[in-house]
């Protein structure tokens, strides 16, 4: 029974069935299946989609819809994990968002999904995220990595502000910072004191690993 | 007095039936009334509520009754003048006339490495001079030719770019908005006695942020025209289907038109088409895609029904990073088709990759593309003189020919468009002249323009003083806001 539910959960993610994924998560918790096993299953499923995307076999709608199915199942399982007092092993904890003044989410969503596929625990704060919310989330989730996106040249300076606030609140040494988005260049990233910049979502995943391995 | 542009002399290309256009219209009204548009501007919400719109202040959603929509669309003028600072460069927008103009690029492109970089001040001013000289450039868009230049803080980019355009060109120029910069750009236009239109950009799907509405209300108040629209990406911020994208896009455009007509009836409105399919590999707009022209066809057809002039940008951008074959075919197809479909303004000159790069060589090559399309729009004249039966009779069969005929002398230049950069040499001539390509000729033409061309009406000393003062005030404003 439990194997079937986990298989079904994997299938729900790779067929982008968010409602099924949410329902299966509820049933998995009800049946007393270890939430860590369910989370591993989900990571495998999203990795399968991420690999398909990186190989050019799957496309952006596949990636985004698989991510939504993943996110639909996540809260129930995380709640159960907290209740059971267990800890999830991961490649690292990431807080990600598009900075204040900018509502572009596609690039950020791609990075978030590929990071999840790569075994990171990702806390996606969405778009138009203020410096204050980034700082709160880094503290709350004890993030290893803060990833910020900005598509507009007008919103890009907000990344500098967040990094300054991280310093002011004493969190700069606890989390590495990577930046990206249409308005960002390596020179800009260097000038604002970010630890890294990546031009594409697959490069961002590789960068995340490099940055966390450097610690 | 106004620029001639090109007047289309034949039936417009339409790809939908009347019934299909009616279906799109009804679907648009349905979205406006049932789904509504989010407008993050309290003042606008109050005006709309007072005029029978349903307003939900919780999520800033406005629901537009069909009767009000139809009435406000009827109040928009179908044709009007846009006055340039030199009257000879004014535009008369609407009907069968098509103007072509320059399109933006964030940076310039190094033609050796094909990598982009921020232009210098000199490159910005030179690029404007080239646009001023090119005959087929009728107007210069906002953020054009570049988004600012070296040493200019982002907050000052639009203001400094406008100063360059006003100093080195008399052509009609449009403006955008960003961080209240319209406070200063409006003053600059007033100082030189020129009209403009400001862009009212939605954030699809179905949303307007405060900055966009506030900027346009300032422009409406000052009596300027508004260019409404742009930004939907099929499959991302609009439905994946072209018909569906047209419905959501048209609903987005109609919402602020209603607002502006309620605030100032008769406000001059241009509707603007900036729509691309989504590149499903990387999330970027698929610049240069042929579907843009399909959308443009429907866009022009629906807005002709509403009687508003249209502006099309599907031809300006390509996904190519350099001046190459792909750039040529993507730009040509997506400029020709909007012209055949009745676009009143088509932005094309200079843009290379997306909105990211611009180059004056390309503007010169585009001058040829536009010249060819313009020639096509002029069509074929058929009358006793052009049917030429008299001269055919006089010449007869071989050994007769037409080169020595007065009829030929009188007509050939009117009938043939002569490209300025294209290579039309015979093979031996081409070999003898160093195997030059259109790009080489474009570079030569650019050098020649920069050596010889001077703006027809330089700013007066007092206008120049005003521009300097406004720039100073803008710098103080942004310094106080912490943006410089």
XYZ file of N, CA and C in Angstrom, chain B residues 90-277:
564
model
N 6.188 66.740 -38.009
C 4.986 66.290 -37.291
C 4.410 65.053 -37.977
N 3.599 64.307 -37.236
C 2.982 63.092 -37.793
C 1.465 63.285 -37.845
N 0.844 62.731 -38.874
C -0.621 62.659 -38.923
C -0.974 61.173 -38.838
N -1.496 60.809 -37.677
C -1.636 59.387 -37.361
C -3.037 58.892 -37.673
N -3.133 57.751 -38.335
C -4.429 57.119 -38.578
C -4.635 56.781 -40.042
N -5.799 56.200 -40.335
C -6.228 55.845 -41.683
C -5.229 54.901 -42.364
N -4.902 55.177 -43.649
C -4.072 54.241 -44.409
C -2.590 54.575 -44.340
N -2.231 55.527 -43.485
C -0.831 55.982 -43.454
C -0.023 55.139 -42.467
N 1.169 54.766 -42.900
C 2.070 54.028 -42.017
C 3.358 54.811 -41.848
N 3.721 55.026 -40.591
C 5.022 55.616 -40.278
C 5.933 54.515 -39.742
N 7.215 54.680 -40.013
C 8.200 53.745 -39.451
C 9.142 54.541 -38.554
N 9.633 53.898 -37.521
C 10.491 54.634 -36.599
C 11.525 53.753 -35.934
N 12.342 54.405 -35.120
C 13.472 53.717 -34.498
C 13.048 53.000 -33.229
N 13.686 51.869 -32.993
C 13.359 51.006 -31.855
C 14.540 50.949 -30.882
N 14.268 50.561 -29.646
C 15.302 50.702 -28.615
C 16.301 49.558 -28.500
N 17.378 49.860 -27.807
C 18.345 48.845 -27.395
C 18.971 49.287 -26.090
N 19.091 48.358 -25.150
C 19.631 48.733 -23.850
C 21.098 49.151 -23.985
N 21.800 48.451 -24.866
C 23.233 48.707 -25.014
C 23.578 48.739 -26.496
N 24.824 49.076 -26.792
C 25.275 48.991 -28.173
C 25.969 47.639 -28.361
N 26.295 47.312 -29.607
C 26.912 46.004 -29.832
C 28.245 46.197 -30.551
N 29.244 45.496 -30.051
C 30.545 45.506 -30.696
C 30.464 44.557 -31.883
N 30.641 45.083 -33.074
C 30.402 44.258 -34.264
C 31.492 43.208 -34.479
N 32.619 43.337 -33.828
C 33.663 42.313 -33.980
C 33.363 41.117 -33.088
N 33.030 41.396 -31.836
C 32.817 40.287 -30.889
C 31.343 39.918 -30.779
N 30.457 40.778 -31.299
C 29.009 40.649 -31.159
C 28.589 40.670 -29.689
N 29.434 41.248 -28.854
C 29.046 41.387 -27.455
C 28.544 42.808 -27.214
N 27.624 42.925 -26.246
C 27.045 44.243 -26.026
C 27.768 44.958 -24.889
N 27.699 46.268 -24.941
C 28.271 47.087 -23.864
C 27.524 48.416 -23.816
N 27.686 49.108 -22.687
C 27.023 50.399 -22.508
C 27.645 51.402 -23.482
N 26.820 52.176 -24.215
C 27.394 53.145 -25.157
C 27.982 54.359 -24.424
N 28.882 55.029 -25.104
C 29.406 56.279 -24.554
C 28.424 57.403 -24.880
N 28.666 58.567 -24.281
C 27.826 59.732 -24.582
C 27.908 60.063 -26.077
N 29.120 59.996 -26.636
C 29.292 60.317 -28.054
C 28.502 59.331 -28.927
N 28.571 58.043 -28.562
C 27.831 57.045 -29.354
C 26.325 57.312 -29.300
N 25.829 57.724 -28.142
C 24.403 58.057 -28.018
C 24.056 59.226 -28.951
N 24.826 60.296 -28.853
C 24.513 61.478 -29.666
C 24.684 61.187 -31.159
N 25.720 60.406 -31.519
C 25.917 60.045 -32.934
C 24.754 59.191 -33.444
N 24.304 58.255 -32.607
C 23.206 57.378 -33.039
C 21.952 58.208 -33.320
N 21.707 59.232 -32.492
C 20.542 60.101 -32.720
C 20.725 60.875 -34.032
N 21.944 61.336 -34.281
C 22.205 62.071 -35.531
C 21.896 61.184 -36.740
N 22.307 59.928 -36.671
C 22.039 59.009 -37.787
C 20.527 58.852 -37.979
N 19.799 58.692 -36.872
C 18.339 58.536 -36.984
C 17.699 59.794 -37.570
N 18.240 60.949 -37.185
C 17.691 62.207 -37.707
C 17.880 62.287 -39.225
N 18.994 61.721 -39.692
C 19.310 61.823 -41.123
C 18.537 60.805 -41.971
N 18.193 59.660 -41.405
C 17.589 58.594 -42.225
C 16.162 58.966 -42.622
N 15.944 58.902 -43.920
C 14.685 59.373 -44.484
C 13.470 58.588 -43.999
N 13.642 57.279 -43.805
C 12.468 56.471 -43.434
C 12.234 56.431 -41.930
N 13.056 57.112 -41.150
C 12.783 57.210 -39.705
C 11.839 58.387 -39.497
N 10.579 58.067 -39.162
C 9.598 59.135 -38.956
C 9.511 59.538 -37.487
N 9.899 58.621 -36.603
C 9.804 58.925 -35.167
C 10.850 58.103 -34.419
N 11.089 58.499 -33.173
C 12.054 57.782 -32.329
C 11.332 57.383 -31.042
N 11.331 56.090 -30.767
C 10.585 55.579 -29.611
C 11.258 55.944 -28.291
N 10.558 55.664 -27.184
C 11.143 55.826 -25.858
C 12.282 54.812 -25.681
N 13.207 55.087 -24.811
C 14.386 54.242 -24.546
C 15.233 54.071 -25.804
N 15.094 54.982 -26.775
C 15.763 54.813 -28.060
C 16.652 56.009 -28.353
N 17.817 55.840 -28.948
C 18.386 54.574 -29.378
C 18.870 53.681 -28.227
N 19.334 54.298 -27.132
C 19.828 53.469 -26.019
C 19.103 53.822 -24.732
N 19.179 52.918 -23.761
C 18.665 53.187 -22.413
C 19.761 53.952 -21.666
N 19.953 55.210 -21.982
C 20.993 55.972 -21.294
C 22.370 55.675 -21.861
N 23.405 56.213 -21.226
C 24.780 55.994 -21.696
C 25.731 56.031 -20.515
N 26.980 55.793 -20.811
C 28.014 55.665 -19.786
C 27.996 56.848 -18.811
N 28.053 56.554 -17.538
C 28.135 57.609 -16.532
C 26.788 58.179 -16.107
N 25.688 57.702 -16.711
C 24.362 58.209 -16.355
C 23.702 57.221 -15.389
N 23.302 57.676 -14.178
C 22.635 56.756 -13.251
C 21.306 56.285 -13.850
N 20.861 55.049 -13.545
C 19.620 54.531 -14.144
C 18.443 55.495 -14.017
N 18.327 56.183 -12.882
C 17.176 57.079 -12.680
C 17.180 58.228 -13.686
N 18.351 58.593 -14.201
C 18.456 59.729 -15.134
C 18.480 59.278 -16.598
N 18.430 57.974 -16.839
C 18.646 57.455 -18.198
C 17.649 58.035 -19.200
N 16.374 57.983 -18.842
C 15.357 58.423 -19.799
C 15.477 59.932 -20.056
N 15.782 60.682 -19.004
C 15.862 62.143 -19.111
C 17.068 62.548 -19.973
N 18.210 61.926 -19.729
C 19.415 62.244 -20.510
C 19.256 61.792 -21.966
N 18.575 60.661 -22.160
C 18.347 60.184 -23.532
C 17.439 61.154 -24.277
N 16.408 61.643 -23.599
C 15.510 62.596 -24.244
C 16.270 63.873 -24.614
N 17.154 64.329 -23.720
C 17.941 65.539 -24.023
C 18.748 65.316 -25.304
N 19.344 64.136 -25.455
C 20.118 63.829 -26.667
C 19.227 63.875 -27.900
N 18.007 63.308 -27.777
C 17.093 63.275 -28.928
C 16.651 64.687 -29.316
N 16.372 65.524 -28.308
C 15.910 66.883 -28.613
C 17.042 67.730 -29.193
N 18.271 67.464 -28.738
C 19.403 68.269 -29.224
C 19.809 67.884 -30.645
N 19.801 66.592 -30.948
C 20.350 66.153 -32.235
C 19.308 65.737 -33.263
N 18.027 65.918 -32.928
C 17.004 65.533 -33.903
C 15.775 66.424 -33.755
N 15.046 66.575 -34.834
C 13.764 67.300 -34.765
C 12.601 66.325 -34.899
N 12.905 65.030 -34.992
C 11.826 64.074 -35.248
C 10.979 63.846 -34.000
N 9.754 63.416 -34.242
C 8.829 63.148 -33.150
C 9.409 62.060 -32.256
N 9.326 62.277 -30.972
C 9.848 61.257 -30.067
C 8.844 60.948 -28.966
N 8.841 59.690 -28.548
C 7.904 59.230 -27.524
C 8.651 59.014 -26.219
N 7.919 58.905 -25.138
C 8.571 58.677 -23.853
C 7.919 57.575 -23.042
N 8.674 57.049 -22.114
C 8.159 56.039 -21.190
C 8.045 56.652 -19.809
N 7.985 55.814 -18.816
C 7.928 56.325 -17.441
C 8.791 55.423 -16.582
N 9.340 55.999 -15.541
C 10.119 55.218 -14.592
C 10.459 56.145 -13.436
N 10.082 55.749 -12.257
C 10.425 56.541 -11.068
C 10.084 58.027 -11.218
N 8.911 58.338 -11.722
C 8.444 59.733 -11.847
C 9.223 60.571 -12.860
N 9.993 59.950 -13.755
C 10.801 60.750 -14.683
C 9.932 61.602 -15.602
N 8.654 61.190 -15.761
C 7.777 61.972 -16.650
C 7.555 63.394 -16.138
N 7.737 63.612 -14.828
C 7.619 64.980 -14.294
C 8.586 65.877 -15.076
N 9.761 65.334 -15.377
C 10.803 66.131 -16.022
C 10.714 66.051 -17.552
N 10.372 64.872 -18.067
C 10.313 64.766 -19.530
C 9.158 65.613 -20.085
N 8.056 65.666 -19.361
C 6.931 66.514 -19.804
C 7.403 67.974 -19.896
N 8.153 68.419 -18.893
C 8.662 69.814 -18.914
C 9.595 70.035 -20.107
N 10.383 69.010 -20.432
C 11.321 69.164 -21.550
C 10.567 69.323 -22.870
N 9.534 68.510 -23.052
C 8.738 68.641 -24.284
C 8.078 70.013 -24.344
N 7.563 70.463 -23.201
C 6.913 71.785 -23.184
C 7.924 72.888 -23.498
N 9.150 72.710 -23.005
C 10.181 73.737 -23.222
C 10.532 73.894 -24.704
N 10.440 72.791 -25.458
C 10.812 72.881 -26.879
C 9.579 72.942 -27.789
N 8.390 72.984 -27.179
C 7.157 73.111 -27.958
C 6.827 71.888 -28.789
N 7.143 70.716 -28.262
C 6.865 69.492 -29.020
C 5.850 68.624 -28.291
N 5.109 67.885 -29.088
C 4.162 66.914 -28.590
C 4.910 65.618 -28.281
N 4.260 64.708 -27.623
C 4.810 63.363 -27.442
C 3.655 62.443 -27.122
N 3.920 61.139 -27.113
C 2.979 60.263 -26.408
C 3.781 59.493 -25.380
N 3.110 59.210 -24.283
C 3.777 58.469 -23.211
C 3.188 57.059 -23.201
N 3.993 56.100 -22.833
C 3.525 54.713 -22.844
C 2.759 54.387 -21.582
N 1.594 53.778 -21.769
C 0.828 53.262 -20.638
C 0.954 51.745 -20.695
N 1.845 51.198 -19.903
C 2.171 49.776 -20.028
C 1.469 48.938 -18.980
N 0.677 47.962 -19.425
C 0.106 47.032 -18.448
C 1.180 46.068 -17.950
N 0.895 45.408 -16.847
C 1.726 44.285 -16.398
C 0.857 43.046 -16.544
N 0.875 42.426 -17.721
C -0.037 41.307 -17.953
C 0.246 40.156 -16.993
N -0.756 39.355 -16.643
C -2.129 39.499 -17.121
C -2.955 40.496 -16.310
N -3.690 41.343 -17.048
C -4.812 42.127 -16.528
C -4.476 43.010 -15.341
N -3.296 43.604 -15.330
C -2.881 44.418 -14.175
C -2.206 45.704 -14.633
N -2.480 46.786 -13.909
C -1.726 48.030 -14.085
C -1.158 48.434 -12.733
N 0.145 48.672 -12.713
C 0.742 49.174 -11.483
C 0.584 50.684 -11.418
N 0.748 51.190 -10.219
C 0.510 52.612 -9.961
C 1.340 53.536 -10.867
N 2.630 53.218 -11.023
C 3.535 54.094 -11.762
C 3.052 54.366 -13.175
N 2.557 53.321 -13.833
C 2.104 53.440 -15.211
C 0.908 54.392 -15.301
N -0.063 54.195 -14.425
C -1.282 55.017 -14.454
C -0.963 56.457 -14.049
N -0.150 56.602 -13.005
C 0.173 57.948 -12.505
C 0.877 58.766 -13.603
N 1.838 58.139 -14.278
C 2.588 58.843 -15.328
C 1.635 59.306 -16.428
N 0.712 58.421 -16.814
C -0.188 58.771 -17.915
C -1.187 59.834 -17.492
N -1.623 59.786 -16.241
C -2.548 60.831 -15.785
C -1.860 62.190 -15.838
N -0.572 62.226 -15.493
C 0.182 63.491 -15.598
C 0.219 63.960 -17.061
N 0.433 63.017 -17.974
C 0.519 63.377 -19.394
C -0.842 63.808 -19.936
N -1.899 63.096 -19.535
C -3.259 63.452 -19.977
C -3.581 64.862 -19.504
N -3.281 65.124 -18.250
C -3.509 66.444 -17.650
C -2.809 67.537 -18.458
N -1.588 67.229 -18.915
C -0.795 68.207 -19.674
C -1.181 68.239 -21.153
N -2.152 67.399 -21.550
C -2.673 67.453 -22.917
C -1.911 66.612 -23.935
N -1.083 65.702 -23.457
C -0.336 64.859 -24.391
C -1.146 63.605 -24.770
N -0.666 62.937 -25.819
C -1.309 61.693 -26.257
C -0.771 60.523 -25.427
N -1.516 59.416 -25.477
C -1.111 58.228 -24.716
C -1.033 57.045 -25.671
N 0.024 56.267 -25.517
C 0.145 55.018 -26.269
C -0.087 53.889 -25.272
N -1.217 53.199 -25.442
C -1.609 52.186 -24.464
C -1.259 50.803 -24.975
N -0.586 50.010 -24.152
C -0.494 48.602 -24.486
C 0.871 47.981 -24.420
N 0.861 46.686 -24.617
C 2.113 45.962 -24.733
C 2.367 44.958 -23.638
N 3.170 43.972 -23.968
C 3.743 43.152 -22.919
C 3.259 41.736 -22.748
N 2.171 41.335 -23.402
C 1.670 39.974 -23.183
C 2.519 38.936 -23.906
N 2.876 37.882 -23.199
C 3.683 36.826 -23.792
C 2.832 35.555 -23.801
N 2.515 35.046 -25.004
C 1.582 33.910 -25.102
C 2.152 32.682 -24.396
N 1.347 32.171 -23.471
C 1.771 30.973 -22.732
C 2.402 31.342 -21.403
N 2.760 32.623 -21.231
C 3.343 33.068 -19.967
C 2.426 34.066 -19.283
N 2.345 35.258 -19.836
C 1.496 36.287 -19.226
C 0.217 36.514 -20.040
N -0.006 35.679 -21.025
C -1.243 35.693 -21.812
C -1.517 34.243 -22.213
N -2.780 33.946 -22.612
C -3.046 32.572 -23.050
C -2.100 32.149 -24.183
N -1.882 30.838 -24.293
C -0.967 30.318 -25.313
C -1.544 30.449 -26.720
N -2.867 30.608 -26.799
C -3.496 30.727 -28.119
C -3.492 32.198 -28.560
N -3.294 32.414 -29.849
C -3.194 33.795 -30.342
C -4.534 34.520 -30.176
N -5.634 33.791 -30.399
C -6.949 34.432 -30.217
C -7.144 34.817 -28.751
N -6.780 33.916 -27.850
C -6.929 34.191 -26.413
C -6.028 35.331 -25.965
N -4.805 35.343 -26.509
C -3.870 36.421 -26.160
C -4.424 37.763 -26.639
N -5.110 37.744 -27.791
C -5.710 38.979 -28.305
C -6.808 39.463 -27.364
N -7.605 38.522 -26.861
C -8.693 38.895 -25.946
C -8.126 39.510 -24.669
N -7.160 38.844 -24.036
C -6.648 39.381 -22.763
C -5.897 40.689 -23.015
N -5.162 40.755 -24.124
C -4.423 41.969 -24.455
C -5.385 43.137 -24.721
N -6.419 42.884 -25.509
C -7.365 43.967 -25.809
C -8.078 44.439 -24.544
N -8.413 43.505 -23.652
C -9.056 43.904 -22.389
C -8.102 44.794 -21.591
N -6.823 44.418 -21.572
C -5.826 45.242 -20.861
C -5.751 46.650 -21.464
N -5.834 46.732 -22.765
C -5.703 48.042 -23.424
C -6.927 48.922 -23.191
N -8.098 48.278 -23.192
C -9.334 49.065 -23.103
C -9.479 49.724 -21.726
N -9.030 49.051 -20.673
C -9.245 49.576 -19.308
C -8.727 51.016 -19.141
N -7.451 51.305 -19.426
C -7.007 52.689 -19.236
C -7.583 53.650 -20.274
N -7.947 53.121 -21.460
C -8.577 54.009 -22.457
C -9.869 54.571 -21.871
N -10.647 53.692 -21.216
C -11.894 54.142 -20.569
C -11.562 55.221 -19.533
N -10.549 54.944 -18.712
C -10.170 55.901 -17.665
C -9.800 57.265 -18.256
N -8.937 57.246 -19.279
C -8.460 58.520 -19.831
C -9.594 59.282 -20.532
N -10.483 58.547 -21.191
C -11.596 59.228 -21.868
C -12.573 59.816 -20.860
N -12.697 59.170 -19.700
C -13.574 59.736 -18.665
C -12.954 60.996 -18.077
N -11.643 60.975 -17.899
C -10.968 62.133 -17.302
C -10.885 63.284 -18.297
N -10.521 62.982 -19.514
C -10.433 64.030 -20.540
C -10.939 63.459 -21.869
N -12.248 63.632 -22.144
C -12.799 63.058 -23.385
C -12.045 63.596 -24.606
N -11.806 62.707 -25.554
C -11.102 63.126 -26.770
C -9.594 63.002 -26.664
N -9.094 62.542 -25.514
C -7.649 62.326 -25.388
C -7.180 61.439 -26.536
N -6.070 61.841 -27.144
C -5.551 61.087 -28.295
C -4.913 59.780 -27.810
N -5.417 58.682 -28.347
C -4.931 57.362 -27.920
C -4.378 56.609 -29.126
N -3.220 55.996 -28.923
C -2.677 55.047 -29.889
C -2.631 53.708 -29.179
N -3.086 52.657 -29.844
C -2.964 51.341 -29.209
C -1.732 50.636 -29.756
N -1.094 49.945 -28.866
C 0.261 49.488 -29.138
C 0.343 47.972 -28.955
N 0.997 47.349 -29.909
C 1.072 45.888 -29.925
C 2.509 45.438 -29.683
N 2.730 44.834 -28.551
C 4.067 44.318 -28.228
C 3.854 42.939 -27.635
N 3.655 41.963 -28.499
C 3.281 40.638 -28.029
C 4.108 39.577 -28.728
N 4.585 38.640 -27.960
C 5.426 37.583 -28.514
C 5.043 36.258 -27.877
N 5.313 35.152 -28.581
C 5.164 33.868 -27.910
C 6.270 33.735 -26.864
